[in-house]
Amino acid sequence: MDLTTRYLGLDLKHPIVASASPLTKDLDGILRVVDAGAAAIVMASVYEEDIAREEMAEAALFEMGEECQPEASGYFPSLSYGTPLDARLTVLQRAAERAGVPIIASLNGCTLAGWVDFASKMEQAGAAAIELNFWRVPTDFNESGQEVEALYLTILRAVKARVTIPVSVKLSPFLSAPGNMAKRLAEAGADGLVLFNRFYEPGFNPDSMSIEEDFRFSSSYDLRLPLMWTGLLSGHFSTDFAVSTGVNSGADVIRCMLAGANVTMVTSALLQYGPWHIQTMLEEVRCWMEQKGIESIASVRGRLAARGTPAHQAQFLREEYRSILMTASSQKI
C-alpha cells in the first residue's frame, strides 16, 4: 500500500506533516514527533518581534552598570555571545541533521528586512523549505485590501530572490478573493500554499472586564473552509497545496487528498492526543484504502476537486449552501 506523496519538491513517506506548534519548538520535541511517524516537521514559528525583544533585553543587561566604575569594561570575558535567533537556528540545524525527515522552517515576520534576513539564515541552518506565516490584522482603516495583498507579494518575491529552497505561503482565510490571491502568489513563485492560517483572537472577560487569552483546539468541522478552497484551487495551479486547521483523523486526511492536497498539516490532534496519534490516523487511512481497493494514496488526490467553469462552480457552491440551510431548518430544535 503506497502512502507516499510529494510536497515542495520533497518526497514524503505519507501525507501527514506535523505543523508548527509547541511540540516542534525544541530538538527533543521534534525528535519525539519524528519517532511517532511524522513525514515532515514544520518547526515552531520564529516571530521577528520576539527575537528583537529578547535581543534588546539581553543588550540592556550587558550594558547595565558598565560605566559605574573603571573596572566594569573588563568584567565580561571577550567572547562572542549568541543571539536568541542563534539558539533557534541551532535547534533547526540539529533537527535537520538528526531527524531523518525534512524540517520546514516557519517564519512570521513584521518587517521586510526581517522576513528576508531570517529566511536566509534558516536556509543556511539546513531548512528543507521555508513557510511564510502571514498573520497580520490591518488595523489602519486607510489601508486597502489591495495594499495588504501587495505587501504579501512583495515579501514573497523578496524571500524567493534571497533563498534557493522552496517557499510556501500560509494564507489567511480573511481575503476578499482568496482564489485571485492564490493565483498571484503562484505567479510570484510560491512553491506551495497552506490553507489556512488559523487566527487566534483575544476575547473579553465580563467578570474581570479584561482581555481574555485562551486557546481552543480545532475540530474536524473547521476543515470545511480550507477543504472547499483546496478543492476549488488545486486543479488550476501546479503549486502544491497543504491543508491546515481541522485535520484530526485519518478520514480528514482522506478528505484533504480528495480535494487535491499534497499533504495535511496536523496540530490540535497531536496536542490533544499526543504525537503517536499520527499512527492512529495512518492506520485509519490504510483501512479505508483497503476497503476501497485503493493501492496508492496519490491516485486519490483531486478526485473531488472542482470541475467545470467558474460560473458552474459558483452555482454548485450556492446550491450546496442552500441545501445545508434547508437541512438545518428541517432538524428539530
Coordinates of C-alpha atoms in Angstrom, one line a residue:
M1 CA 0.0 0.0 0.0
D2 CA 1.7 3.2 -1.2
L3 CA 1.1 6.3 1.0
T4 CA 3.9 8.4 -0.5
T5 CA 3.4 11.9 -1.6
R6 CA 5.4 14.9 -2.8
Y7 CA 5.3 18.4 -1.3
L8 CA 7.6 21.4 -2.1
G9 CA 9.8 19.1 -4.1
L10 CA 10.2 16.8 -1.1
D11 CA 9.5 13.1 -1.3
L12 CA 7.4 12.1 1.8
K13 CA 6.5 8.7 3.1
H14 CA 2.9 9.7 3.7
P15 CA 0.8 13.0 3.7
I16 CA 0.7 13.7 7.5
V17 CA 3.0 16.6 8.4
A18 CA 3.4 17.9 12.0
S19 CA 2.6 21.6 11.8
A20 CA 4.2 24.4 13.8
S21 CA 3.3 24.1 17.5
P22 CA 4.9 23.9 21.0
L23 CA 5.7 20.2 20.1
T24 CA 8.1 21.3 17.4
K25 CA 9.9 24.2 19.2
D26 CA 12.9 22.3 20.6
L27 CA 15.0 19.4 19.5
D28 CA 13.6 16.9 21.9
G29 CA 10.1 17.7 20.9
I30 CA 10.9 17.5 17.2
L31 CA 12.6 14.1 17.6
R32 CA 9.6 12.8 19.6
V33 CA 7.2 13.8 16.8
V34 CA 9.5 12.2 14.2
D35 CA 9.7 9.0 16.2
A36 CA 5.9 9.0 16.3
G37 CA 5.9 8.9 12.5
A38 CA 5.5 12.4 11.1
A39 CA 6.5 12.6 7.4
A40 CA 7.9 16.1 7.9
I41 CA 8.1 18.7 10.5
V42 CA 7.2 22.4 10.4
M43 CA 9.3 23.9 13.2
A44 CA 7.5 26.3 15.6
S45 CA 7.3 29.8 14.1
V46 CA 10.1 32.3 14.6
Y47 CA 8.4 35.7 15.4
E48 CA 10.5 38.6 14.5
E49 CA 9.3 40.9 17.3
D50 CA 10.1 38.2 19.9
I51 CA 13.6 37.9 18.6
A52 CA 14.0 41.7 18.6
R53 CA 12.6 41.9 22.2
E54 CA 14.9 39.3 23.5
E55 CA 17.9 40.8 21.9
M56 CA 17.1 44.2 23.4
A57 CA 16.6 42.7 26.8
E58 CA 19.9 41.0 26.7
A59 CA 21.7 44.1 25.4
A60 CA 20.2 46.1 28.3
L61 CA 21.6 43.5 30.8
F62 CA 25.1 43.7 29.4
E63 CA 25.0 47.5 29.4
M64 CA 23.7 47.8 33.0
G65 CA 26.3 49.5 35.1
E66 CA 29.1 49.2 32.5
E67 CA 30.2 52.8 33.3
C68 CA 29.8 52.7 37.0
Q69 CA 33.5 52.1 37.7
P70 CA 36.7 51.8 35.6
E71 CA 36.9 48.0 36.0
A72 CA 33.4 47.4 34.6
S73 CA 34.6 47.5 31.0
G74 CA 36.7 44.3 31.5
Y75 CA 34.1 42.4 33.6
F76 CA 32.7 40.3 30.8
P77 CA 35.0 37.7 29.1
S78 CA 36.0 38.6 25.5
L79 CA 33.9 36.0 23.6
S80 CA 31.1 36.1 21.1
Y81 CA 27.7 35.8 22.7
G82 CA 24.9 34.2 20.6
T83 CA 21.7 35.9 19.9
P84 CA 18.2 34.5 20.6
L85 CA 17.9 33.8 16.9
D86 CA 21.1 31.8 17.0
A87 CA 19.5 29.5 19.6
R88 CA 16.6 28.8 17.3
L89 CA 18.9 28.3 14.3
T90 CA 20.9 25.8 16.3
V91 CA 17.8 23.8 17.0
L92 CA 16.9 23.9 13.3
Q93 CA 20.4 22.8 12.4
R94 CA 20.5 19.9 14.8
A95 CA 17.0 18.8 13.8
A96 CA 17.9 18.9 10.2
E97 CA 20.9 16.7 10.9
R98 CA 19.2 14.2 13.2
A99 CA 15.5 14.0 12.3
G100 CA 15.8 12.0 9.1
V101 CA 12.7 13.8 7.7
P102 CA 12.5 17.3 6.1
I103 CA 12.4 20.2 8.5
I104 CA 10.4 23.2 7.2
A105 CA 11.2 26.5 8.9
S106 CA 8.2 28.7 9.8
L107 CA 8.7 32.4 9.7
N108 CA 6.4 35.1 11.0
G109 CA 8.0 38.5 10.3
C110 CA 6.9 42.1 10.7
T111 CA 9.4 43.9 8.5
L112 CA 10.6 43.2 5.0
A113 CA 14.2 43.1 6.2
G114 CA 13.3 40.7 8.9
W115 CA 11.5 38.3 6.5
V116 CA 14.4 38.2 4.1
D117 CA 17.2 38.1 6.7
F118 CA 15.7 35.4 8.8
A119 CA 14.7 33.3 5.8
S120 CA 18.3 33.4 4.5
K121 CA 19.7 32.3 7.9
M122 CA 17.2 29.5 8.1
E123 CA 18.3 28.2 4.7
Q124 CA 21.9 28.3 5.9
A125 CA 20.9 26.4 9.0
G126 CA 19.6 23.5 7.0
A127 CA 15.9 24.1 6.5
A128 CA 14.4 22.0 3.6
A129 CA 11.9 24.7 2.9
I130 CA 10.5 28.0 4.3
E131 CA 6.9 28.5 5.3
L132 CA 5.9 32.2 5.3
N133 CA 3.3 32.5 8.0
F134 CA 1.3 35.6 7.2
W135 CA -0.5 36.8 10.3
R136 CA -1.4 40.4 10.1
V137 CA -4.6 42.4 11.0
P138 CA -4.8 45.6 9.0
T139 CA -5.8 48.0 11.8
D140 CA -5.1 51.1 9.8
F141 CA -8.5 51.9 8.2
N142 CA -6.8 53.8 5.4
E143 CA -5.1 50.7 4.3
S144 CA -6.9 48.9 1.4
G145 CA -7.2 45.2 0.7
Q146 CA -5.1 45.7 -2.4
E147 CA -2.3 47.2 -0.3
V148 CA -2.3 44.3 2.1
E149 CA -2.1 41.8 -0.8
A150 CA 0.6 43.8 -2.5
L151 CA 2.7 43.6 0.7
Y152 CA 2.3 39.8 0.8
L153 CA 3.5 39.6 -2.8
T154 CA 6.4 41.9 -2.1
I155 CA 7.6 39.7 0.8
L156 CA 7.3 36.5 -1.2
R157 CA 9.3 37.9 -4.1
A158 CA 12.0 39.3 -1.8
V159 CA 12.4 36.0 0.1
K160 CA 12.4 34.0 -3.2
A161 CA 15.1 36.3 -4.5
R162 CA 17.3 35.5 -1.5
V163 CA 16.9 31.8 -0.9
T164 CA 17.1 28.8 -3.2
I165 CA 15.0 26.3 -1.2
P166 CA 11.2 26.0 -1.8
V167 CA 9.0 28.7 -0.2
S168 CA 5.3 28.1 0.8
V169 CA 2.8 30.7 2.0
K170 CA 0.4 30.1 4.8
L171 CA -2.6 32.2 3.9
S172 CA -5.2 34.0 5.9
P173 CA -8.8 32.9 5.2
F174 CA -9.9 36.6 5.6
L175 CA -9.3 37.7 2.0
S176 CA -12.0 39.1 -0.3
A177 CA -10.9 36.9 -3.2
P178 CA -8.7 34.0 -2.0
G179 CA -8.6 32.4 -5.4
N180 CA -7.2 35.5 -7.1
M181 CA -4.6 35.9 -4.3
A182 CA -3.6 32.3 -4.7
K183 CA -3.2 32.8 -8.4
R184 CA -1.0 35.9 -7.9
L185 CA 1.1 34.1 -5.3
A186 CA 1.6 31.2 -7.6
E187 CA 2.7 33.6 -10.4
A188 CA 5.1 35.3 -8.0
G189 CA 6.8 32.0 -7.3
A190 CA 5.1 30.4 -4.3
D191 CA 6.0 26.7 -4.4
G192 CA 3.2 25.8 -2.0
L193 CA 0.1 27.3 -0.4
V194 CA -1.1 26.3 3.1
L195 CA -4.8 26.8 3.6
F196 CA -5.4 28.3 6.1
N197 CA -3.6 30.1 8.9
R198 CA -5.7 29.9 12.0
F199 CA -6.1 33.3 13.6
Y200 CA -6.4 33.4 17.3
E201 CA -8.3 36.4 18.6
P202 CA -8.4 37.6 22.2
G203 CA -11.8 37.7 23.9
F204 CA -13.4 39.8 26.6
N205 CA -13.9 38.6 30.2
P206 CA -17.1 40.2 31.5
D207 CA -16.3 39.3 35.2
S208 CA -12.9 40.9 35.3
M209 CA -13.6 43.3 32.4
S210 CA -10.3 42.5 30.9
I211 CA -8.8 40.9 27.8
E212 CA -9.2 37.1 27.8
E213 CA -6.5 35.0 26.2
D214 CA -7.4 31.4 25.7
F215 CA -6.8 28.6 23.2
R216 CA -9.3 26.2 21.6
F217 CA -8.4 23.1 19.7
S218 CA -9.7 22.8 16.1
S219 CA -12.3 20.2 15.2
S220 CA -13.0 18.3 12.0
Y221 CA -15.8 20.7 11.2
D222 CA -13.2 23.5 10.9
L223 CA -11.8 21.6 8.0
R224 CA -14.7 22.7 5.7
L225 CA -13.4 26.1 4.7
P226 CA -9.8 25.0 3.7
L227 CA -11.3 21.9 2.1
M228 CA -13.6 24.0 -0.1
W229 CA -10.8 26.3 -1.3
T230 CA -8.3 23.5 -1.8
G231 CA -10.9 21.8 -4.0
L232 CA -11.5 24.9 -5.9
L233 CA -7.9 25.8 -6.5
S234 CA -5.9 22.6 -6.7
G235 CA -6.9 21.7 -10.2
H236 CA -5.9 25.1 -11.6
F237 CA -2.3 25.5 -10.4
S238 CA 0.8 23.5 -10.4
T239 CA 1.5 24.9 -6.9
D240 CA 1.4 22.3 -4.1
F241 CA -1.3 22.5 -1.5
A242 CA -1.3 21.8 2.2
V243 CA -4.5 21.8 4.3
S244 CA -4.3 23.1 7.8
T245 CA -6.9 23.6 10.6
G246 CA -9.2 20.7 11.4
V247 CA -7.2 17.7 10.4
N248 CA -7.9 15.3 13.3
S249 CA -8.4 11.8 11.9
G250 CA -7.5 9.5 9.1
A251 CA -10.8 10.4 7.5
D252 CA -9.8 14.0 7.5
V253 CA -6.6 13.2 5.7
I254 CA -8.5 11.3 3.0
R255 CA -10.9 14.3 2.6
C256 CA -7.9 16.6 2.0
M257 CA -6.4 14.3 -0.5
L258 CA -9.8 14.0 -2.4
A259 CA -9.8 17.8 -2.5
G260 CA -6.4 17.9 -4.1
A261 CA -4.0 18.4 -1.2
N262 CA -0.4 17.1 -1.4
V263 CA -0.2 17.0 2.4
T264 CA -2.1 17.6 5.6
M265 CA -0.9 19.8 8.5
V266 CA -1.8 18.5 12.0
T267 CA -1.5 20.5 15.2
S268 CA -4.5 20.3 17.5
A269 CA -4.9 16.5 17.3
L270 CA -1.2 16.0 18.3
L271 CA -1.6 18.4 21.2
Q272 CA -4.7 16.7 22.4
Y273 CA -3.8 13.1 21.9
G274 CA -0.1 13.1 21.7
P275 CA 2.3 12.6 18.8
W276 CA 1.6 8.9 18.5
H277 CA -1.9 9.8 17.2
I278 CA -0.2 10.0 13.9
Q279 CA -0.1 6.2 13.8
T280 CA -3.8 6.0 14.6
M281 CA -4.5 8.4 11.6
L282 CA -2.3 6.4 9.3
E283 CA -4.0 3.1 10.3
E284 CA -7.4 4.7 9.5
V285 CA -6.1 5.8 6.1
R286 CA -4.8 2.3 5.4
C287 CA -8.1 0.6 6.4
W288 CA -10.0 2.9 4.2
M289 CA -7.7 2.3 1.2
E290 CA -8.0 -1.5 1.8
Q291 CA -11.8 -1.3 2.0
K292 CA -11.9 0.7 -1.3
G293 CA -9.3 -1.4 -3.0
I294 CA -7.0 1.6 -3.5
E295 CA -3.3 0.9 -3.7
S296 CA -1.9 4.4 -3.9
I297 CA -2.9 7.5 -1.9
A298 CA -1.6 9.6 -4.8
S299 CA -4.4 8.1 -7.0
V300 CA -6.9 9.6 -4.7
R301 CA -5.6 13.1 -4.9
G302 CA -8.0 15.6 -6.5
R303 CA -10.9 13.1 -7.2
L304 CA -13.4 15.6 -5.7
A305 CA -11.6 18.8 -6.9
A306 CA -13.8 21.3 -8.6
R307 CA -14.5 20.8 -12.3
G308 CA -16.1 23.0 -14.9
T309 CA -16.2 26.7 -15.4
P310 CA -16.0 29.3 -12.6
A311 CA -19.7 30.0 -13.2
H312 CA -20.6 26.4 -12.8
Q313 CA -18.5 26.1 -9.6
A314 CA -20.2 29.3 -8.2
Q315 CA -23.6 27.8 -8.9
F316 CA -22.7 24.5 -7.4
L317 CA -21.5 26.2 -4.1
R318 CA -24.6 28.3 -3.9
E319 CA -26.8 25.2 -4.3
E320 CA -24.8 23.4 -1.6
Y321 CA -25.2 26.4 0.7
R322 CA -28.9 26.4 0.2
S323 CA -29.1 22.7 0.7
I324 CA -27.2 22.8 4.0
L325 CA -29.5 25.6 5.3
M326 CA -32.6 23.5 4.3
T327 CA -31.1 20.5 6.2
A328 CA -30.6 22.7 9.2
S329 CA -34.2 24.0 9.1
S330 CA -35.6 20.5 9.0
Q331 CA -33.9 19.5 12.2
K332 CA -35.8 19.6 15.4
I333 CA -34.9 22.3 17.8

